[in-house]
Amino acid sequence: MKTEKLAVTEQAQDVTPAPGPAAATPNGSTHGLNHSPKHSVENSKAIGKLNGKVNILLVDDRKDKLLALNAILTPLGQNIIEAHSGKEALRLLLKNEFAVILMDVSMPTMDGFETAALIRKRPASEHTPIIFVTSIGNSPTQMYQGYSLGAVDYILTPIVPEVLRAKVGVFVELWRKTEHIKQQAERLREVEEAEHRRQLAEAVDKLEAETKRNRFFTLALDMLGIGDFDGHLLQVNSAWEKVLGYTEDELKGVTPSELVHPQDLPIILERVQLLKQGLPVEYFELRCRHKDGTYRWVGWTAAPFPAEKLIYIFGRNVTARKEAEDKVMLLNGELEKRIAALTEVNRELETFNYSISHDLRAPLRSMSGFAQALMDGQASKLGAQEADYVRRIANSARRMDTLLQDLLEYSRVSRASMPPTTVNLDGVVSEIVTLREREIEQTKARVEVKSPLGSVIAHMPTVQQILANLIDNGLKFVSKETTPHLQVWTETVSPNGNGAGQRWLRIWVEDNGIGIEKEFHEKIFGLFERLHPSHAFPGTGLGLAIVRKGVERMGGRVGLESQQDHGSRFWVELPAETEPGK
Ligand code: ADP
């Protein structure tokens, strides 16, 4: 660090470099010449600031006068710095600030006035107070010259120490106060700067958030907009133009009545009223007019912000869905009409079926009666061939009668009303089995009924018909080598699987017969559908059709589990009778 002697010798007015750090006396003043402690020139200001003391510059070419001034001012407790010439004073002023300068007027080479003039020229020291020290003999002209150069005061020698101390003390105080104000100003500036920085950061954050929001706003595929409480649009995103064809500027000018289909106008006006009151509105759909005059269906949601008197709007083009819905509705209407027509045709066919089946049975009965009469009374007169013909006629008539009976039954099951009652399944099954006792005996069949089967709420005759058909099939579709084994049992099921609601009874009829391949499981329930020729297993192909029709009309379900050669299990589900107390 460069150090300089603040006290300057009489001979050498230039600053003499001295090694080592500068030292200050406890009160910060410097004394004397060679013997005085040395200060760093740069440090003098810093010392003043650090120890709260201010700098006072004494300029005089005479050591004794400097000594005297120093002694007078030391009690002020400030940093007293001495210069032995105007030149040295100027050098010190270059790097230091002084609260006041005490300047001897008459100095060799550069007198006090010249020095003061140079001091004033420098911006840093142009306002530093200068007190000229001069002898009483100086003329007033000289004094005026001093004032014109910026002297704030004159001290005449001999000096009155108290007066000098008081005057210098005033300037020290002035300096302190100025410094204090400067510091306060600096602090204020710092605070203002911090506030400014904070505001700036806040603005940047806001801008960023806005940019992000704007990005969402512009990128959204849906229609986003902001409107006022009068129903005018203030800001919209580009989706509006894609959906409705109007530019943002065009949309800003339109009112809801211009944009919305006349029939939908009440909807939007009502919603705007609610929004104006700050109330939320539920999703709603209405038709908006495209710039080309056609309409688009738009689904809307909107939220009011009463404080800002703004409405935030969200819209989605739902035209495609609406059109699809309209088409579906149209198709549904047509479908319903067709179903009604088909039902009517069906009803007519059933009536026709019934009357044909019914009416055909009378001539058939006479046919079979006459054939029987021929066989009974005239058998001896008939040749072998004639007798065979008559037998065939009788067989055909019987088969046809069975077919007509089944058709009539199908017709009944399709049309008759089916008032439900409690049907005791044990009773029904036992009756069916009893009626087939002879056949069961002949085939050595085993019929196993796992009683109690329970009761269902259904139409008794139809339940009888259904179970009879299933039991008959179970006994019939068994290979010749197998002794038929039939099992009937029930289980309780809940159709929705969670055990709640209506309980159902599933009635199982299982045989050990020829079984049915999976691919035919649905087909066999159709009218006249048979998997085997009549000579292998007689039948009409109507039994299972009657079963399905009957079950469906009672609100139940029917199905089966079966594999070829592994027997079949048919099941029927009907509403179970509610047990008392349940
Ligand atoms: P039908 O018994 O008069 O032939 P169904 O409508 O009762 O008519 O049955 C249709 C067809 O389903 C039968 O021809 C037969 O091929 C098959 N089928 C019905 N029940 C069984 C069964 N238990 N085992 C094997 N096949 C059956």
Tab-separated table of N, CA and C in Angstrom, residues 312-379:
chain	number	residue	atom	x	y	z
A	312	TYR	N	-65.943	-15.389	-18.072
A	312	TYR	CA	-64.990	-16.261	-18.765
A	312	TYR	C	-65.786	-17.372	-19.432
A	313	ILE	N	-65.539	-17.530	-20.722
A	313	ILE	CA	-66.394	-18.411	-21.528
A	313	ILE	C	-65.578	-19.551	-22.135
A	314	PHE	N	-66.183	-20.728	-22.116
A	314	PHE	CA	-65.545	-21.917	-22.691
A	314	PHE	C	-66.568	-22.590	-23.591
A	315	GLY	N	-66.207	-22.788	-24.863
A	315	GLY	CA	-67.160	-23.399	-25.800
A	315	GLY	C	-66.529	-24.539	-26.584
A	316	ARG	N	-67.352	-25.522	-26.894
A	316	ARG	CA	-66.837	-26.669	-27.673
A	316	ARG	C	-67.814	-26.971	-28.806
A	317	ASN	N	-67.250	-27.163	-29.988
A	317	ASN	CA	-68.071	-27.490	-31.145
A	317	ASN	C	-68.585	-28.922	-31.006
A	318	VAL	N	-69.902	-29.053	-30.841
A	318	VAL	CA	-70.473	-30.404	-30.656
A	318	VAL	C	-71.397	-30.749	-31.829
A	319	THR	N	-71.190	-30.037	-32.944
A	319	THR	CA	-72.067	-30.237	-34.103
A	319	THR	C	-72.084	-31.694	-34.554
A	320	ALA	N	-70.885	-32.283	-34.677
A	320	ALA	CA	-70.807	-33.660	-35.185
A	320	ALA	C	-71.604	-34.605	-34.286
A	321	ARG	N	-71.434	-34.437	-32.955
A	321	ARG	CA	-72.140	-35.313	-32.024
A	321	ARG	C	-73.658	-35.106	-32.118
A	322	LYS	N	-74.042	-33.813	-32.206
A	322	LYS	CA	-75.464	-33.496	-32.282
A	322	LYS	C	-76.070	-34.099	-33.542
A	323	GLU	N	-75.343	-33.969	-34.662
A	323	GLU	CA	-75.872	-34.508	-35.917
A	323	GLU	C	-76.006	-36.020	-35.822
A	324	ALA	N	-74.963	-36.643	-35.194
A	324	ALA	CA	-75.009	-38.104	-35.034
A	324	ALA	C	-76.210	-38.486	-34.167
A	325	GLU	N	-76.429	-37.690	-33.094
A	325	GLU	CA	-77.573	-37.965	-32.210
A	325	GLU	C	-78.890	-37.851	-32.971
A	326	ASP	N	-78.961	-36.783	-33.792
A	326	ASP	CA	-80.181	-36.588	-34.580
A	326	ASP	C	-80.428	-37.787	-35.481
A	327	LYS	N	-79.304	-38.252	-36.110
A	327	LYS	CA	-79.434	-39.405	-37.016
A	327	LYS	C	-79.924	-40.616	-36.234
A	328	VAL	N	-79.308	-40.833	-35.052
A	328	VAL	CA	-79.686	-41.985	-34.239
A	328	VAL	C	-81.165	-41.891	-33.865
A	329	MET	N	-81.593	-40.655	-33.505
A	329	MET	CA	-82.999	-40.476	-33.125
A	329	MET	C	-83.920	-40.802	-34.293
A	330	LEU	N	-83.492	-40.323	-35.484
A	330	LEU	CA	-84.273	-40.583	-36.695
A	330	LEU	C	-84.366	-42.085	-36.933
A	331	LEU	N	-83.182	-42.740	-36.832
A	331	LEU	CA	-83.144	-44.189	-37.058
A	331	LEU	C	-83.993	-44.911	-36.027
A	332	ASN	N	-83.902	-44.437	-34.784
A	332	ASN	CA	-84.682	-45.060	-33.712
A	332	ASN	C	-86.171	-44.971	-34.009
A	333	GLY	N	-86.562	-43.784	-34.486
A	333	GLY	CA	-87.967	-43.573	-34.824
A	333	GLY	C	-88.394	-44.571	-35.895
A	334	GLU	N	-87.524	-44.664	-36.922
A	334	GLU	CA	-87.840	-45.586	-38.024
A	334	GLU	C	-87.903	-47.021	-37.516
A	335	LEU	N	-86.922	-47.331	-36.634
A	335	LEU	CA	-86.855	-48.686	-36.087
A	335	LEU	C	-88.123	-49.018	-35.302
A	336	GLU	N	-88.539	-48.030	-34.513
A	336	GLU	CA	-89.749	-48.263	-33.722
A	336	GLU	C	-90.950	-48.514	-34.623
A	337	LYS	N	-91.006	-47.713	-35.715
A	337	LYS	CA	-92.114	-47.895	-36.664
A	337	LYS	C	-92.061	-49.293	-37.247
A	338	ARG	N	-90.826	-49.719	-37.621
A	338	ARG	CA	-90.694	-51.048	-38.230
A	338	ARG	C	-91.061	-52.142	-37.243
A	339	ILE	N	-90.628	-51.947	-35.997
A	339	ILE	CA	-90.945	-52.965	-34.976
A	339	ILE	C	-92.456	-53.074	-34.831
A	340	ALA	N	-93.102	-51.893	-34.818
A	340	ALA	CA	-94.561	-51.895	-34.657
A	340	ALA	C	-95.202	-52.650	-35.830
A	341	ALA	N	-94.665	-52.351	-37.053
A	341	ALA	CA	-95.225	-53.020	-38.230
A	341	ALA	C	-94.992	-54.529	-38.148
A	342	LEU	N	-93.756	-54.891	-37.745
A	342	LEU	CA	-93.415	-56.312	-37.649
A	342	LEU	C	-94.254	-57.022	-36.589
A	343	THR	N	-94.436	-56.317	-35.476
A	343	THR	CA	-95.248	-56.912	-34.401
A	343	THR	C	-96.658	-57.188	-34.905
A	344	GLU	N	-97.133	-56.221	-35.682
A	344	GLU	CA	-98.477	-56.376	-36.226
A	344	GLU	C	-98.526	-57.592	-37.161
A	345	VAL	N	-97.505	-57.672	-38.054
A	345	VAL	CA	-97.428	-58.802	-38.999
A	345	VAL	C	-97.352	-60.101	-38.198
A	346	ASN	N	-96.522	-60.082	-37.176
A	346	ASN	CA	-96.320	-61.268	-36.333
A	346	ASN	C	-97.632	-61.713	-35.682
A	347	ARG	N	-98.322	-60.687	-35.179
A	347	ARG	CA	-99.586	-60.988	-34.525
A	347	ARG	C	-100.566	-61.618	-35.517
A	348	GLU	N	-100.566	-61.038	-36.725
A	348	GLU	CA	-101.457	-61.575	-37.760
A	348	GLU	C	-101.070	-63.005	-38.095
A	349	LEU	N	-99.735	-63.224	-38.202
A	349	LEU	CA	-99.245	-64.577	-38.541
A	349	LEU	C	-99.621	-65.569	-37.447
A	350	GLU	N	-99.485	-65.116	-36.194
A	350	GLU	CA	-99.823	-66.015	-35.088
A	350	GLU	C	-101.309	-66.371	-35.117
A	351	THR	N	-102.110	-65.342	-35.414
A	351	THR	CA	-103.555	-65.601	-35.507
A	351	THR	C	-103.822	-66.605	-36.634
A	352	PHE	N	-103.123	-66.334	-37.752
A	352	PHE	CA	-103.280	-67.221	-38.910
A	352	PHE	C	-102.827	-68.633	-38.541
A	353	ASN	N	-101.665	-68.719	-37.887
A	353	ASN	CA	-101.095	-69.993	-37.451
A	353	ASN	C	-102.098	-70.739	-36.566
A	354	TYR	N	-102.652	-69.969	-35.645
A	354	TYR	CA	-103.586	-70.583	-34.707
A	354	TYR	C	-104.818	-71.145	-35.439
A	355	SER	N	-105.370	-70.266	-36.303
A	355	SER	CA	-106.612	-70.723	-36.934
A	355	SER	C	-106.329	-71.895	-37.877
A	356	ILE	N	-105.202	-71.832	-38.622
A	356	ILE	CA	-104.861	-72.939	-39.539
A	356	ILE	C	-104.705	-74.219	-38.723
A	357	SER	N	-103.857	-74.122	-37.640
A	357	SER	CA	-103.574	-75.324	-36.837
A	357	SER	C	-104.878	-75.880	-36.261
A	358	HIS	N	-105.688	-74.948	-35.820
A	358	HIS	CA	-106.946	-75.364	-35.197
A	358	HIS	C	-107.872	-75.999	-36.236
A	359	ASP	N	-108.017	-75.295	-37.352
A	359	ASP	CA	-108.970	-75.758	-38.360
A	359	ASP	C	-108.507	-77.046	-39.033
A	360	LEU	N	-107.164	-77.190	-39.152
A	360	LEU	CA	-106.649	-78.396	-39.827
A	360	LEU	C	-106.875	-79.659	-39.002
A	361	ARG	N	-106.988	-79.474	-37.705
A	361	ARG	CA	-107.087	-80.668	-36.846
A	361	ARG	C	-108.408	-81.428	-37.064
A	362	ALA	N	-109.479	-80.727	-37.423
A	362	ALA	CA	-110.782	-81.395	-37.593
A	362	ALA	C	-110.764	-82.406	-38.760
A	363	PRO	N	-110.355	-81.922	-39.989
A	363	PRO	CA	-110.299	-82.920	-41.083
A	363	PRO	C	-109.282	-84.021	-40.804
A	364	LEU	N	-108.218	-83.623	-40.072
A	364	LEU	CA	-107.174	-84.610	-39.777
A	364	LEU	C	-107.732	-85.713	-38.857
A	365	ARG	N	-108.534	-85.255	-37.914
A	365	ARG	CA	-109.126	-86.225	-36.990
A	365	ARG	C	-110.034	-87.205	-37.749
A	366	SER	N	-110.804	-86.679	-38.735
A	366	SER	CA	-111.669	-87.612	-39.462
A	366	SER	C	-110.822	-88.566	-40.305
A	367	MET	N	-109.695	-87.991	-40.875
A	367	MET	CA	-108.791	-88.852	-41.657
A	367	MET	C	-108.286	-90.004	-40.798
A	368	SER	N	-107.776	-89.662	-39.650
A	368	SER	CA	-107.187	-90.697	-38.814
A	368	SER	C	-108.284	-91.622	-38.249
A	369	GLY	N	-109.503	-91.078	-38.056
A	369	GLY	CA	-110.615	-91.888	-37.558
A	369	GLY	C	-111.032	-92.940	-38.591
A	370	PHE	N	-111.136	-92.435	-39.828
A	370	PHE	CA	-111.534	-93.387	-40.881
A	370	PHE	C	-110.466	-94.445	-41.101
A	371	ALA	N	-109.201	-94.008	-41.053
A	371	ALA	CA	-108.092	-94.970	-41.238
A	371	ALA	C	-108.155	-96.023	-40.134
A	372	GLN	N	-108.402	-95.552	-38.923
A	372	GLN	CA	-108.476	-96.465	-37.781
A	372	GLN	C	-109.652	-97.442	-37.960
A	373	ALA	N	-110.785	-96.888	-38.452
A	373	ALA	CA	-111.978	-97.716	-38.661
A	373	ALA	C	-111.688	-98.801	-39.688
A	374	LEU	N	-110.957	-98.375	-40.754
A	374	LEU	CA	-110.584	-99.365	-41.793
A	374	LEU	C	-109.733	-100.480	-41.184
A	375	MET	N	-108.759	-100.036	-40.355
A	375	MET	CA	-107.833	-101.009	-39.765
A	375	MET	C	-108.571	-101.926	-38.781
A	376	ASP	N	-109.495	-101.347	-38.042
A	376	ASP	CA	-110.193	-102.155	-37.032
A	376	ASP	C	-111.238	-103.093	-37.675
A	377	GLY	N	-112.127	-102.497	-38.523
A	377	GLY	CA	-113.272	-103.279	-39.006
A	377	GLY	C	-113.004	-104.064	-40.269
A	378	GLN	N	-112.195	-103.511	-41.157
A	378	GLN	CA	-112.050	-104.114	-42.480
A	378	GLN	C	-110.708	-104.798	-42.650
A	379	ALA	N	-109.937	-104.979	-41.623
A	379	ALA	CA	-108.561	-105.486	-41.731
A	379	ALA	C	-108.511	-106.814	-42.518
